[in-house]
CSV table of C-alpha atoms and ligand atoms in Angstrom, one decimal:
chain,number,residue,atom,x,y,z
A,973,MET,CA,45.4,2.7,2.6
A,974,ILE,CA,43.2,1.8,5.6
A,975,GLU,CA,42.1,-1.8,6.1
A,976,LEU,CA,39.6,-3.1,8.5
A,977,LYS,CA,40.1,-6.8,9.3
A,978,ASN,CA,37.3,-8.6,11.0
A,979,ILE,CA,36.3,-5.6,13.1
A,980,SER,CA,33.6,-6.2,15.7
A,981,LYS,CA,32.2,-4.1,18.5
A,982,GLN,CA,30.1,-5.5,21.2
A,983,PHE,CA,28.2,-3.6,23.9
A,984,ASP,CA,27.1,-5.1,27.2
A,985,ILE,CA,23.6,-4.0,27.9
A,986,LYS,CA,21.2,-4.4,30.7
A,987,GLY,CA,17.6,-4.3,29.4
A,988,LYS,CA,14.6,-3.5,31.5
A,989,GLY,CA,13.4,-6.5,33.3
A,990,HIS,CA,16.6,-8.4,32.5
A,991,LYS,CA,18.8,-9.0,35.5
A,992,LYS,CA,21.5,-10.6,33.4
A,993,LYS,CA,23.8,-8.6,31.1
A,994,ARG,CA,23.3,-9.3,27.4
A,995,THR,CA,25.9,-8.7,24.7
A,996,PHE,CA,24.8,-6.7,21.8
A,997,VAL,CA,26.9,-6.9,18.6
A,998,ALA,CA,26.7,-3.4,17.0
A,999,VAL,CA,29.4,-4.1,14.4
A,1000,ASN,CA,30.0,-7.7,13.3
A,1001,GLN,CA,33.2,-8.9,11.6
A,1002,VAL,CA,33.5,-6.1,9.1
A,1003,ASN,CA,36.3,-6.2,6.4
A,1004,LEU,CA,36.9,-3.1,4.3
A,1005,THR,CA,39.7,-1.5,2.3
A,1006,TRP,CA,39.7,2.2,1.8
A,1007,LYS,CA,42.4,3.9,-0.3
A,1008,ARG,CA,43.5,7.6,-0.4
A,1009,GLY,CA,41.3,9.4,-2.9
A,1010,GLU,CA,38.6,6.8,-2.8
A,1011,PHE,CA,35.0,7.7,-2.1
A,1012,ILE,CA,32.9,5.0,-0.3
A,1013,SER,CA,29.3,5.4,1.0
A,1014,ILE,CA,28.0,3.3,3.8
A,1015,VAL,CA,24.2,2.9,3.6
A,1016,GLY,CA,21.8,1.3,6.1
A,1017,GLU,CA,18.9,2.0,8.4
A,1018,SER,CA,19.2,3.8,11.7
A,1019,GLY,CA,20.7,1.6,14.4
A,1020,CYS,CA,22.7,-0.7,12.0
A,1021,GLY,CA,26.1,0.3,13.4
A,1022,LYS,CA,27.2,3.0,10.9
A,1023,SER,CA,28.3,5.6,13.6
A,1024,THR,CA,29.9,2.9,15.7
A,1025,LEU,CA,32.0,1.8,12.7
A,1026,ALA,CA,32.9,5.4,12.0
A,1027,LYS,CA,34.1,5.9,15.5
A,1028,ILE,CA,36.2,2.8,15.4
A,1029,ILE,CA,37.9,3.9,12.1
A,1030,ALA,CA,38.4,7.4,13.6
A,1031,GLY,CA,40.1,5.9,16.6
A,1032,LEU,CA,37.4,7.3,19.0
A,1033,ILE,CA,36.4,3.9,20.4
A,1034,SER,CA,38.3,0.6,20.3
A,1035,PRO,CA,37.0,-2.4,18.5
A,1036,SER,CA,36.2,-5.5,20.7
A,1037,GLU,CA,37.9,-7.7,18.0
A,1038,GLY,CA,39.8,-7.3,14.8
A,1039,SER,CA,42.5,-4.9,13.5
A,1040,LEU,CA,42.9,-1.6,11.8
A,1041,LEU,CA,45.8,-1.3,9.4
A,1042,LEU,CA,47.4,1.7,7.8
A,1043,ASP,CA,49.4,1.0,4.7
A,1044,GLU,CA,49.6,-2.7,5.7
A,1045,VAL,CA,50.9,-2.0,9.2
A,1046,GLU,CA,48.7,-2.9,12.2
A,1047,ASN,CA,47.7,0.2,14.0
A,1048,LYS,CA,47.0,0.3,17.7
A,1049,ILE,CA,45.1,3.2,19.1
A,1050,ASN,CA,45.2,2.9,22.9
A,1051,THR,CA,47.2,5.8,24.3
A,1052,GLN,CA,46.6,9.5,24.1
A,1053,ALA,CA,49.6,10.0,21.9
A,1054,GLN,CA,48.4,7.3,19.5
A,1055,ARG,CA,45.0,8.9,19.3
A,1056,ALA,CA,46.6,12.3,18.6
A,1057,ARG,CA,48.7,10.8,15.8
A,1058,TRP,CA,45.7,9.0,14.3
A,1059,ALA,CA,43.6,12.2,14.4
A,1060,LYS,CA,45.9,13.6,11.7
A,1061,VAL,CA,45.3,10.6,9.5
A,1062,VAL,CA,41.5,10.2,9.9
A,1063,GLN,CA,39.0,12.8,10.9
A,1064,VAL,CA,35.3,12.4,11.4
A,1065,VAL,CA,32.6,15.0,10.8
A,1066,PRO,CA,30.2,14.0,13.6
A,1067,GLN,CA,26.5,13.1,13.0
A,1068,ASP,CA,25.3,15.8,15.5
A,1069,PRO,CA,27.4,19.0,15.1
A,1070,TYR,CA,25.6,20.7,18.0
A,1071,ALA,CA,26.6,18.0,20.5
A,1072,SER,CA,30.2,18.1,19.4
A,1073,LEU,CA,30.6,21.9,20.0
A,1074,ASN,CA,30.9,23.3,23.5
A,1075,PRO,CA,27.8,25.4,23.9
A,1076,VAL,CA,29.5,27.9,26.4
A,1077,ARG,CA,32.5,28.6,24.2
A,1078,LYS,CA,32.8,30.9,21.3
A,1079,ILE,CA,33.6,29.5,17.9
A,1080,ARG,CA,37.1,31.0,18.1
A,1081,SER,CA,37.9,28.9,21.1
A,1082,SER,CA,36.3,25.7,19.8
A,1083,MET,CA,38.2,25.9,16.6
A,1084,GLY,CA,41.4,27.2,18.2
A,1085,ASP,CA,41.7,24.4,20.8
A,1086,ALA,CA,41.9,21.6,18.2
A,1087,LEU,CA,44.6,23.5,16.2
A,1088,LEU,CA,46.7,24.2,19.3
A,1089,TYR,CA,46.3,20.7,20.7
A,1090,HIS,CA,47.5,19.1,17.4
A,1091,LYS,CA,50.2,21.8,16.9
A,1092,MET,CA,48.6,22.9,13.6
A,1093,ALA,CA,49.1,26.6,14.4
A,1094,LYS,CA,51.1,28.8,16.8
A,1095,ARG,CA,49.1,31.0,19.2
A,1096,ASN,CA,50.1,34.2,17.3
A,1097,GLU,CA,48.8,32.9,14.0
A,1098,LEU,CA,45.7,31.3,15.4
A,1099,ASP,CA,43.1,33.9,14.3
A,1100,HIS,CA,44.4,34.0,10.8
A,1101,LYS,CA,44.4,30.3,10.5
A,1102,ILE,CA,40.8,30.0,11.8
A,1103,GLU,CA,39.7,32.7,9.4
A,1104,GLU,CA,41.2,30.9,6.5
A,1105,MET,CA,39.4,27.7,7.5
A,1106,LEU,CA,36.0,29.4,7.9
A,1107,ASP,CA,36.4,31.2,4.6
A,1108,LEU,CA,37.1,27.9,2.9
A,1109,VAL,CA,33.7,26.5,4.0
A,1110,GLY,CA,31.9,29.7,3.0
A,1111,LEU,CA,31.4,31.0,6.5
A,1112,ASN,CA,32.0,34.7,7.1
A,1113,SER,CA,34.8,34.6,9.6
A,1114,LYS,CA,34.3,38.1,10.9
A,1115,GLU,CA,30.7,37.4,11.8
A,1116,THR,CA,31.3,33.8,13.0
A,1117,LEU,CA,34.3,33.9,15.3
A,1118,ASN,CA,32.7,35.6,18.2
A,1119,LYS,CA,29.4,33.7,18.1
A,1120,TYR,CA,28.3,30.8,20.3
A,1121,PRO,CA,27.1,27.6,18.6
A,1122,HIS,CA,23.4,28.3,19.3
A,1123,GLN,CA,23.7,31.6,17.4
A,1124,LEU,CA,24.5,29.7,14.1
A,1125,SER,CA,22.0,27.9,11.9
A,1126,GLY,CA,22.1,24.1,11.5
A,1127,GLY,CA,23.8,24.5,8.1
A,1128,GLN,CA,26.4,26.9,9.5
A,1129,ARG,CA,27.2,24.5,12.4
A,1130,GLN,CA,27.6,21.7,9.9
A,1131,ARG,CA,30.0,23.7,7.9
A,1132,LEU,CA,31.9,24.6,11.0
A,1133,VAL,CA,32.5,21.0,12.1
A,1134,ILE,CA,33.6,20.2,8.5
A,1135,ALA,CA,36.1,23.1,8.8
A,1136,ARG,CA,37.3,21.8,12.1
A,1137,ALA,CA,37.9,18.3,10.8
A,1138,LEU,CA,39.7,19.7,7.7
A,1139,SER,CA,41.9,22.0,9.8
A,1140,LEU,CA,43.9,19.0,11.0
A,1141,ASP,CA,44.7,18.2,7.3
A,1142,PRO,CA,43.8,14.5,7.5
A,1143,ASP,CA,44.3,12.0,4.6
A,1144,PHE,CA,40.9,10.4,5.3
A,1145,LEU,CA,37.6,12.0,6.1
A,1146,ILE,CA,34.5,10.4,7.4
A,1147,ALA,CA,31.2,12.3,7.1
A,1148,ASP,CA,28.5,10.8,9.4
A,1149,GLU,CA,25.0,11.7,8.1
A,1150,SER,CA,26.4,15.1,7.4
A,1151,VAL,CA,23.4,16.5,5.5
A,1152,SER,CA,20.6,14.6,7.1
A,1153,MET,CA,19.7,17.4,9.6
A,1154,MET,CA,20.1,20.0,6.9
A,1155,ASP,CA,17.5,21.9,4.8
A,1156,VAL,CA,17.1,20.2,1.4
A,1157,SER,CA,18.0,23.5,-0.2
A,1158,LEU,CA,21.4,23.5,1.4
A,1159,ARG,CA,22.2,19.8,0.9
A,1160,VAL,CA,23.5,19.8,-2.7
A,1161,GLY,CA,25.8,22.7,-1.8
A,1162,VAL,CA,27.4,20.8,1.1
A,1163,LEU,CA,27.6,17.5,-0.8
A,1164,ASP,CA,29.3,19.4,-3.7
A,1165,TYR,CA,31.7,20.9,-1.2
A,1166,PHE,CA,32.6,17.5,0.2
A,1167,LYS,CA,33.3,16.2,-3.3
A,1168,LYS,CA,35.3,19.2,-4.3
A,1169,ILE,CA,37.5,19.4,-1.1
A,1170,ALA,CA,38.1,15.6,-1.1
A,1171,SER,CA,39.1,15.6,-4.8
A,1172,GLU,CA,41.4,18.7,-4.4
A,1173,ARG,CA,43.2,17.2,-1.4
A,1174,GLU,CA,43.0,13.6,-2.7
A,1175,LEU,CA,41.2,12.6,0.5
A,1176,GLY,CA,39.6,9.2,1.1
A,1177,LEU,CA,36.0,10.1,1.8
A,1178,LEU,CA,33.7,7.7,3.7
A,1179,PHE,CA,30.2,9.1,3.5
A,1180,ILE,CA,27.6,7.6,5.9
A,1181,THR,CA,24.0,8.0,5.0
A,1182,HIS,CA,20.7,6.2,5.3
A,1183,ASP,CA,19.7,7.5,1.8
A,1184,PHE,CA,20.8,5.7,-1.4
A,1185,ARG,CA,20.2,8.9,-3.4
A,1186,ILE,CA,22.8,10.8,-1.4
A,1187,ALA,CA,25.2,7.8,-1.6
A,1188,ARG,CA,24.8,7.7,-5.3
A,1189,TYR,CA,25.5,11.5,-5.6
A,1190,ILE,CA,28.6,11.4,-3.4
A,1191,SER,CA,30.2,8.1,-4.5
A,1192,PHE,CA,28.9,7.8,-8.1
A,1193,ASP,CA,32.4,6.8,-9.3
A,1194,GLY,CA,33.3,5.1,-6.1
A,1195,LYS,CA,32.0,2.3,-3.9
A,1196,ILE,CA,29.0,1.5,-1.7
A,1197,ALA,CA,28.7,-0.7,1.3
A,1198,VAL,CA,25.3,-1.7,2.5
A,1199,MET,CA,25.0,-2.5,6.3
A,1200,TYR,CA,22.4,-4.5,8.1
A,1201,LEU,CA,22.5,-5.1,11.9
A,1202,GLY,CA,26.3,-4.5,12.1
A,1203,ASN,CA,27.2,-6.5,9.0
A,1204,ILE,CA,28.2,-5.4,5.5
A,1205,VAL,CA,25.8,-7.4,3.4
A,1206,GLU,CA,26.7,-6.0,-0.1
A,1207,PHE,CA,29.7,-4.1,-1.4
A,1208,GLY,CA,30.8,-3.0,-4.8
A,1209,ASP,CA,31.0,-0.2,-7.4
A,1210,THR,CA,28.2,2.2,-6.7
A,1211,GLN,CA,26.8,2.1,-10.2
A,1212,GLU,CA,26.9,-1.7,-10.3
A,1213,VAL,CA,25.3,-2.2,-6.9
A,1214,LEU,CA,22.5,0.3,-7.6
A,1215,SER,CA,21.7,-0.9,-11.1
A,1216,HIS,CA,22.1,-4.6,-10.1
A,1217,PRO,CA,21.5,-5.1,-6.4
A,1218,LEU,CA,21.9,-8.7,-5.3
A,1219,HIS,CA,21.0,-8.8,-1.6
A,1220,PRO,CA,17.3,-8.9,-0.7
A,1221,TYR,CA,17.9,-6.1,1.8
A,1222,THR,CA,19.5,-3.8,-0.8
A,1223,GLN,CA,16.7,-4.6,-3.3
A,1224,SER,CA,14.1,-3.7,-0.7
A,1225,LEU,CA,15.8,-0.5,0.2
A,1226,ILE,CA,16.0,0.6,-3.4
A,1227,SER,CA,12.4,-0.4,-4.1
A,1228,ALA,CA,11.3,1.6,-1.0
A,1229,VAL,CA,13.1,4.8,-2.2
A,1230,PRO,CA,13.1,4.7,-6.0
A,1231,LEU,CA,16.3,6.2,-7.4
A,1232,ILE,CA,14.7,7.5,-10.6
A,1233,ALA,CA,11.1,8.4,-9.9
A,1234,GLY,CA,8.2,7.0,-8.0
A,1235,LYS,CA,6.4,7.1,-4.7
A,1236,GLU,CA,8.6,7.0,-1.7
A,1237,ARG,CA,7.6,4.5,0.9
A,1238,ARG,CA,8.9,3.6,4.4
A,1239,ILE,CA,11.2,0.6,4.3
A,1240,GLU,CA,8.8,-1.1,6.8
A,1241,GLU,CA,6.1,-1.1,4.2
A,1242,VAL,CA,8.3,-3.1,1.8
A,1243,ILE,CA,9.7,-5.5,4.4
A,1244,PRO,CA,8.0,-5.5,7.7
A,1245,LYS,CA,10.1,-5.5,10.8
A,1246,SER,CA,9.5,-8.4,13.1
A,1247,PHE,CA,11.6,-6.8,15.8
A,1248,GLU,CA,13.0,-3.4,16.7
A,1249,VAL,CA,16.3,-3.0,14.8
A,1250,GLY,CA,19.0,-2.4,17.3
A,1251,LYS,CA,17.3,-4.0,20.2
A,1252,VAL,CA,17.7,-7.6,19.0
A,1253,TYR,CA,20.5,-9.8,20.1
A,1254,ALA,CA,22.5,-10.2,16.9
A,1255,ASP,CA,23.0,-14.0,16.6
A,1256,ARG,CA,26.3,-14.4,14.9
A,1257,GLN,CA,25.5,-17.9,13.5
A,1258,GLN,CA,22.5,-17.0,11.3
A,1259,CYS,CA,21.9,-14.6,8.4
A,1260,PRO,CA,21.3,-11.3,10.1
A,1261,PHE,CA,18.4,-10.6,7.6
A,1262,ALA,CA,16.7,-13.9,8.0
A,1263,ASP,CA,13.8,-12.6,10.2
A,1264,ARG,CA,12.8,-10.1,7.5
A,1265,CYS,CA,13.8,-11.9,4.4
A,1266,PRO,CA,11.0,-13.2,2.1
A,1267,PHE,CA,13.4,-15.8,0.7
A,1268,ALA,CA,14.7,-17.2,4.0
A,1269,ARG,CA,15.1,-21.0,4.2
A,1270,THR,CA,16.1,-23.3,7.1
A,1271,ASP,CA,19.8,-23.0,6.4
A,1272,CYS,CA,19.6,-19.2,6.6
A,1273,TYR,CA,19.0,-19.7,10.3
A,1274,GLU,CA,21.7,-22.2,10.7
A,1275,GLN,CA,24.6,-20.7,8.8
A,1276,LYS,CA,25.7,-17.1,8.4
A,1277,PRO,CA,26.4,-16.2,4.8
A,1278,LEU,CA,29.8,-14.6,4.3
A,1279,LEU,CA,30.5,-11.7,2.0
A,1280,LYS,CA,31.6,-13.3,-1.3
A,1281,THR,CA,32.5,-12.0,-4.7
A,1282,TYR,CA,29.6,-12.5,-7.1
A,1283,ASN,CA,30.9,-14.0,-10.3
A,1284,GLY,CA,28.1,-13.2,-12.6
A,1285,ASN,CA,29.7,-10.0,-13.8
A,1286,GLY,CA,33.0,-11.3,-15.1
A,1287,SER,CA,36.2,-12.1,-13.4
A,1288,SER,CA,37.2,-8.4,-12.7
A,1289,SER,CA,34.0,-7.9,-10.6
A,1290,THR,CA,34.4,-6.5,-7.1
A,1291,HIS,CA,30.7,-6.9,-6.4
A,1292,GLN,CA,30.3,-8.8,-3.1
A,1293,VAL,CA,27.2,-10.1,-1.5
A,1294,ALA,CA,26.4,-12.0,1.8
A,1295,CYS,CA,23.4,-14.2,0.8
A,1296,HIS,CA,23.3,-18.0,0.4
A,1297,TYR,CA,20.8,-17.7,-2.5
A,1298,ALA,CA,21.9,-14.5,-4.4
A,1299,GLU,CA,23.3,-16.4,-7.3
A,1300,ALA,CA,20.5,-18.9,-7.4
A,1301,ARG,CA,17.9,-16.2,-7.4
A,1302,GLU,CA,19.8,-14.3,-10.2
A,1303,LEU,CA,19.8,-17.5,-12.3
A,1304,ILE,CA,16.1,-18.1,-11.8
A,1305,GLU,CA,15.2,-14.4,-12.5
A,1306,ASN,CA,17.2,-14.5,-15.7
A,1307,VAL,CA,15.7,-17.7,-17.1
B,2349,LIG,N1,27.8,3.1,23.8
B,2349,LIG,C1,26.9,2.3,23.5
B,2349,LIG,N2,26.3,1.4,24.4
B,2349,LIG,C2,25.4,0.5,24.1
B,2349,LIG,N3,24.8,0.4,22.8
B,2349,LIG,C3,25.3,1.3,21.9
B,2349,LIG,C4,26.3,2.2,22.2
B,2349,LIG,N4,26.6,2.9,21.0
B,2349,LIG,C5,25.7,2.4,20.1
B,2349,LIG,N5,25.0,1.4,20.6
B,2349,LIG,C6,23.9,0.6,19.9
B,2349,LIG,O1,24.6,0.1,18.8
B,2349,LIG,C7,23.6,0.1,17.7
B,2349,LIG,C8,24.3,0.8,16.5
B,2349,LIG,O2,24.3,2.2,16.8
B,2349,LIG,P1,24.9,3.3,15.8
B,2349,LIG,O3,26.3,2.8,15.4
B,2349,LIG,O4,24.7,4.6,16.3
B,2349,LIG,O5,23.9,3.0,14.5
B,2349,LIG,P2,23.6,4.0,13.3
B,2349,LIG,O6,24.7,5.1,13.2
B,2349,LIG,O7,23.6,3.1,12.1
B,2349,LIG,O8,22.3,4.6,13.5
B,2349,LIG,C9,22.4,0.8,18.2
B,2349,LIG,O9,21.4,-0.2,18.5
B,2349,LIG,C10,22.8,1.5,19.4
B,2349,LIG,O10,21.8,1.6,20.3
B,2350,LIG,S1,21.0,-15.8,3.3
B,2350,LIG,FE1,18.8,-16.4,3.3
B,2350,LIG,S2,17.8,-15.0,4.8
B,2350,LIG,FE2,19.8,-14.2,4.3
B,2350,LIG,S3,19.4,-12.7,2.7
B,2350,LIG,FE3,19.9,-14.6,1.7
B,2350,LIG,S4,18.0,-15.7,1.3
B,2350,LIG,FE4,17.6,-14.1,2.8
B,2351,LIG,MG1,24.5,7.1,13.2
């Protein structure tokens, strides 16, 4: 089991015209528990911190605050040896497969390096092992091994980076927007592949997407976390969150992109942005959604709502929401 305890990541940025450095909070005090075999989707607009969170969990960058636990033991990932050990626990399928493949190296070398470095294969069995991995993701190994990344289609490159992540036999797999650059016709096949491989190997699967429909497909029997400006604002069983969203942001996202049928709209048409997401300084004292929230009141600007269990669904509920007025609005709507 992986646990994130109050994980935050800040970046120091120098904006145009600003002499002074500003601190930008990309991930803000995130708590999350992720078990082996569990499917969780993380949903949110571009710039809300999904990839940064994925990189922290995968040990590729360090958090500014908070801790990462494996089976209840705090896990430090600072040295090369610690990173190598963690790579066998968590692997991330990166958002941009092209950027993560060396353009001047053939697929055989790109795949082989990772296997050799992590001692997952001996040199004399390397080709055989790579062929096995490529076959597993439905790539013709004979045709693929001697190609360069640019000679493959987007869908083939995506399957290649999935194969590379799986070749290290991790317990947990993070897929970062893994079908967003892919042709719609290929998406279902790749999503089904993720579900199949994760179920067969009992992997924990964290699927990052900006699209609720993909989240529902992947983690239908699992969980969903909704992120806004670095914060998890709603969390719970996927079917419960989607049928009964409590946070105004989740409600807006779902009404922008109807899950059943209806005209798709841009999220900005439903809730206008009063600033550019990602460029704003994330004030840690106020509700991160206050500037866009139609229900905002004075105290929303004075006190940050914490993620709390919503009790309207019975005592066994795991549905959590970070909004001062979620329960009050529910009561009024149900009168
Ligand atoms: N290395 C970095 N330095 C400064 N800002 C960064 C860095 N990485 C990400 N950010 C900023 O953090 C925010 C979250 O980025 P990201 O995690 O990529 O969001 P998402 O994956 O949800 O689109 C963005 O505003 C991005 O510009
Ligand atoms: S705390 Fe206030 S501003 Fe934030 S989502 Fe709830 S009502 Fe809106
Ligand atoms: Mg991203």
